[in-house]
Amino acid sequence: MNQQDDTDFTDGLRASLSDDRFALTPTASARETIVAAARTRRRRREAAYVTGGSLAVAGVLLGGFLLVSPQHPEGGTTLAEDTPSMPRTAEAGAEARMESAPEPRAVPDKATAQREMLDARDEATVRLQVGPDGYRALRLGMSYDEIRATGMLADQDGPPPNNCARYRLSGADVAVRHILVSENVGLAAVVANKARTPEGVTIGSTRAELERTYDAAEADDPGKYLIPTGKGGYYLFRVDGERVSELALVANKHDCGLP
């Protein structure tokens, strides 16, 4: 608002207050107070209009600048976009659950289970086999100290043989009744209990099974069969009636007599 506008506004307001048509006629001092207050109010209103218009223009200019300005100015710093991220506590919890989750247990298929059963059965069968040159860790001709070192003797502190001696194996071993050890030649014989030969002949097998398995004819003594193993020893089968009653693996060279 310029000075001339202010003067015109003031004069007009004074004239209006001096109009006889007003029901109340203010005094001269009151009239000047009213005029001053009205002039101040008018100035404030016009100032507000000017300020509002300036802000609107500034907003338009700023919006245009943002629309035409490049998103990634050359040589400038590119601001990273705000991306939602999982709170660290949630991430830590998720990682802990992933790490602590138990791995799924592999369930063997039918073929694998059958193969494992067969392997276990084969292992048990081998543990029950005697021959052709020994039994488990024992070998024909082993010295007493070597036999003792296997840990298979029932009495690990027993004395060495004086000439020849019998030794029982540990109580868990029921396949062998005892072994015969010579002071001079070492392990001379392994006398079976539930053990069988690799070909399947054992105590209780029939005479016919024995002869058929080893292609053996009846010897001069029908109660005794000697079958060479080709590994430094032979099988001694004793037959009572028509069934095998005793089985032993015997070294070819020993000085203990037949077990």
Coordinates of C-alpha atoms in Angstrom, one line a residue:
M1 CA 0.0 0.0 0.0
N2 CA 1.5 3.5 -1.0
Q3 CA 1.2 6.8 0.8
Q4 CA -1.6 8.1 -1.4
D5 CA -3.7 5.0 -0.8
D6 CA -3.2 5.4 2.9
T7 CA -4.2 9.0 2.8
D8 CA -7.4 8.4 0.8
F9 CA -8.4 5.5 3.1
T10 CA -7.9 7.7 6.2
D11 CA -9.8 10.7 4.8
G12 CA -12.7 8.5 3.7
L13 CA -12.9 6.8 7.1
R14 CA -13.0 10.3 8.8
A15 CA -15.8 11.4 6.6
S16 CA -17.8 8.3 7.3
L17 CA -17.5 8.8 11.0
S18 CA -18.6 12.5 10.7
D19 CA -21.7 11.4 8.8
D20 CA -24.9 12.5 10.7
R21 CA -26.6 9.3 9.7
F22 CA -24.7 7.3 12.4
A23 CA -26.7 6.9 15.5
L24 CA -23.7 7.7 17.6
T25 CA -21.3 10.5 16.9
P26 CA -17.8 9.8 18.2
T27 CA -15.7 12.5 19.7
A28 CA -12.7 13.8 17.8
S29 CA -10.2 11.8 19.8
A30 CA -12.3 8.6 19.5
R31 CA -12.6 9.2 15.8
E32 CA -8.8 9.4 15.4
T33 CA -8.3 6.2 17.5
I34 CA -10.8 4.4 15.2
V35 CA -9.1 5.7 12.1
A36 CA -5.6 4.6 13.4
A37 CA -6.8 1.1 14.3
A38 CA -8.5 0.7 10.9
R39 CA -5.4 1.9 9.1
T40 CA -3.2 -0.6 11.0
R41 CA -5.6 -3.5 10.3
R42 CA -5.7 -2.7 6.6
R43 CA -1.9 -2.6 6.4
R44 CA -1.6 -6.0 8.1
R45 CA -4.1 -7.6 5.8
E46 CA -2.3 -6.3 2.7
A47 CA 1.0 -7.4 4.1
A48 CA -0.5 -10.9 4.6
Y49 CA -1.7 -10.9 1.0
V50 CA 1.8 -10.0 -0.3
T51 CA 3.5 -12.6 1.9
G52 CA 1.1 -15.4 0.8
G53 CA 1.6 -14.5 -2.9
S54 CA 5.3 -14.6 -2.5
L55 CA 5.2 -18.0 -0.9
A56 CA 3.0 -19.3 -3.6
V57 CA 5.4 -18.0 -6.3
A58 CA 8.4 -19.6 -4.4
G59 CA 6.6 -22.9 -4.3
V60 CA 5.9 -22.9 -8.0
L61 CA 9.5 -22.0 -8.8
L62 CA 10.8 -24.8 -6.4
G63 CA 8.5 -27.4 -7.9
G64 CA 9.6 -26.5 -11.4
F65 CA 13.2 -26.8 -10.3
L66 CA 12.7 -30.2 -8.9
L67 CA 10.9 -31.4 -12.1
V68 CA 13.6 -30.2 -14.4
S69 CA 16.7 -31.0 -12.3
P70 CA 18.5 -34.3 -13.0
Q71 CA 18.2 -37.1 -10.5
H72 CA 21.9 -37.9 -10.5
P73 CA 23.9 -34.8 -11.2
E74 CA 27.3 -35.3 -12.7
G75 CA 30.1 -35.1 -10.3
G76 CA 27.7 -34.9 -7.4
T77 CA 26.8 -37.3 -4.6
T78 CA 23.9 -39.6 -5.3
L79 CA 21.6 -40.0 -2.4
A80 CA 20.6 -43.6 -1.6
E81 CA 16.9 -44.3 -1.7
D82 CA 15.3 -45.1 1.5
T83 CA 14.6 -48.8 1.5
P84 CA 12.7 -50.6 4.2
S85 CA 14.9 -52.9 6.1
M86 CA 14.3 -55.5 8.7
P87 CA 15.3 -54.4 12.2
R88 CA 18.5 -55.9 13.4
T89 CA 16.7 -57.7 16.3
A90 CA 14.4 -59.4 13.8
E91 CA 17.3 -60.3 11.5
A92 CA 19.3 -61.7 14.4
G93 CA 16.3 -63.8 15.5
A94 CA 15.7 -65.1 12.0
E95 CA 19.4 -66.0 11.7
A96 CA 19.4 -67.8 15.1
R97 CA 16.3 -69.8 14.0
M98 CA 18.0 -70.8 10.8
E99 CA 21.2 -71.8 12.5
S100 CA 19.5 -73.7 15.3
A101 CA 17.0 -75.5 13.1
P102 CA 17.9 -79.2 13.2
E103 CA 19.0 -80.7 9.9
P104 CA 16.4 -83.2 8.5
R105 CA 17.4 -86.8 9.2
A106 CA 18.0 -88.8 6.1
V107 CA 15.7 -91.8 6.0
P108 CA 17.4 -94.7 4.3
D109 CA 15.4 -96.2 1.5
K110 CA 14.4 -99.8 1.4
A111 CA 17.3 -101.0 -0.7
T112 CA 19.8 -99.3 1.7
A113 CA 18.2 -100.8 4.8
Q114 CA 18.3 -104.2 3.2
R115 CA 21.9 -103.8 2.3
E116 CA 22.8 -102.7 5.8
M117 CA 21.0 -105.7 7.2
L118 CA 22.9 -108.0 4.9
D119 CA 26.2 -106.4 5.8
A120 CA 25.5 -106.8 9.5
R121 CA 24.5 -110.5 8.9
D122 CA 27.7 -111.1 6.8
E123 CA 29.8 -109.5 9.6
A124 CA 28.2 -111.7 12.2
T125 CA 28.8 -114.7 9.9
V126 CA 32.5 -113.9 9.5
R127 CA 32.8 -113.6 13.3
L128 CA 31.5 -117.2 13.6
Q129 CA 33.8 -118.6 10.9
V130 CA 36.9 -120.7 11.7
G131 CA 39.6 -121.2 9.1
P132 CA 41.2 -121.7 6.8
D133 CA 44.2 -120.4 8.7
G134 CA 42.8 -119.1 12.0
Y135 CA 39.9 -117.4 13.8
R136 CA 39.3 -113.7 13.8
A137 CA 42.7 -112.1 14.9
L138 CA 44.2 -115.5 15.8
R139 CA 46.4 -117.3 13.3
L140 CA 48.0 -120.7 13.3
G141 CA 51.6 -120.6 14.6
M142 CA 51.1 -117.4 16.7
S143 CA 53.2 -117.3 19.8
Y144 CA 51.6 -117.0 23.2
D145 CA 52.7 -113.4 23.5
E146 CA 51.1 -112.6 20.1
I147 CA 47.9 -114.3 21.1
R148 CA 47.8 -112.4 24.4
A149 CA 48.3 -109.1 22.6
T150 CA 45.0 -109.6 20.7
G151 CA 43.1 -109.2 24.0
M152 CA 41.0 -112.3 23.2
L153 CA 42.1 -114.5 26.1
A154 CA 39.7 -114.8 29.0
D155 CA 42.6 -114.7 31.4
Q156 CA 45.1 -112.1 30.1
D157 CA 47.4 -112.8 33.0
G158 CA 47.6 -116.5 32.6
P159 CA 51.0 -118.2 32.4
P160 CA 52.5 -119.2 29.0
P161 CA 52.2 -122.8 28.0
N162 CA 54.6 -125.5 29.4
N163 CA 54.8 -127.8 26.4
C164 CA 51.1 -127.5 25.4
A165 CA 48.2 -125.8 27.2
R166 CA 44.5 -124.9 26.6
Y167 CA 43.2 -121.4 26.9
R168 CA 39.7 -120.1 26.8
L169 CA 38.7 -117.0 25.0
S170 CA 36.8 -114.1 26.5
G171 CA 33.3 -114.9 27.8
A172 CA 31.5 -113.0 25.0
D173 CA 33.0 -115.3 22.4
V174 CA 30.9 -118.4 22.2
A175 CA 32.0 -119.5 18.8
V176 CA 35.1 -121.2 20.0
R177 CA 35.4 -123.6 22.9
H178 CA 39.1 -123.2 23.5
I179 CA 42.5 -122.9 21.7
L180 CA 45.5 -125.2 22.0
V181 CA 48.9 -123.4 22.3
S182 CA 52.3 -125.1 22.0
E183 CA 55.4 -123.8 23.7
N184 CA 57.4 -124.6 20.5
V185 CA 55.1 -123.9 17.6
G186 CA 52.5 -121.5 19.0
L187 CA 48.9 -121.7 18.2
A188 CA 48.3 -125.4 17.3
A189 CA 44.5 -125.7 17.2
V190 CA 41.2 -123.8 17.4
V191 CA 38.4 -126.0 18.8
A192 CA 35.0 -124.8 17.7
N193 CA 31.8 -124.5 19.6
K194 CA 29.3 -122.7 17.4
A195 CA 31.7 -121.7 14.8
R196 CA 31.5 -123.0 11.2
T197 CA 33.8 -123.3 8.3
P198 CA 33.5 -120.7 5.4
E199 CA 31.7 -123.4 3.5
G200 CA 29.0 -123.7 6.2
V201 CA 29.8 -127.0 7.8
T202 CA 29.5 -126.9 11.6
I203 CA 28.6 -129.1 14.6
G204 CA 25.3 -130.7 13.8
S205 CA 25.9 -130.9 10.0
T206 CA 25.1 -134.3 8.5
R207 CA 27.8 -136.7 7.2
A208 CA 26.3 -136.3 3.8
E209 CA 26.6 -132.5 3.9
L210 CA 30.2 -132.9 5.0
E211 CA 31.2 -135.4 2.3
R212 CA 29.3 -133.4 -0.4
T213 CA 30.9 -130.0 0.6
Y214 CA 34.5 -131.3 0.7
D215 CA 34.1 -134.1 -1.8
A216 CA 35.4 -136.4 0.9
A217 CA 35.0 -140.2 0.9
E218 CA 34.6 -142.1 4.1
A219 CA 38.0 -142.6 5.7
D220 CA 39.4 -145.7 7.3
D221 CA 38.0 -144.3 10.6
P222 CA 34.3 -143.4 9.8
G223 CA 34.2 -141.2 12.8
K224 CA 37.0 -138.8 11.7
Y225 CA 37.6 -136.7 8.6
L226 CA 40.8 -134.6 7.9
I227 CA 40.2 -131.9 5.3
P228 CA 43.3 -129.8 4.2
T229 CA 42.7 -126.1 4.0
G230 CA 45.7 -125.2 1.9
K231 CA 46.7 -122.5 4.5
G232 CA 49.1 -124.5 6.7
G233 CA 46.4 -126.5 8.5
Y234 CA 43.4 -128.8 8.1
Y235 CA 39.9 -129.3 9.5
L236 CA 39.3 -132.1 11.9
F237 CA 35.7 -133.3 11.8
R238 CA 34.6 -136.0 14.2
V239 CA 31.3 -137.6 13.3
D240 CA 29.0 -139.4 15.8
G241 CA 26.4 -141.4 14.1
E242 CA 25.5 -139.4 11.0
R243 CA 26.2 -135.9 12.3
V244 CA 29.3 -133.8 13.0
S245 CA 30.0 -133.8 16.7
E246 CA 33.3 -131.9 16.8
L247 CA 35.1 -129.4 14.6
A248 CA 38.7 -128.1 15.0
L249 CA 41.2 -126.2 12.9
V250 CA 44.6 -127.8 13.4
A251 CA 48.1 -126.7 12.3
N252 CA 50.0 -129.1 10.0
K253 CA 53.0 -129.0 12.3
H254 CA 52.5 -129.2 16.0
D255 CA 53.5 -131.3 19.0
C256 CA 50.3 -131.3 21.0
G257 CA 48.5 -134.3 19.6
L258 CA 45.0 -134.1 18.2
P259 CA 42.6 -131.9 20.2

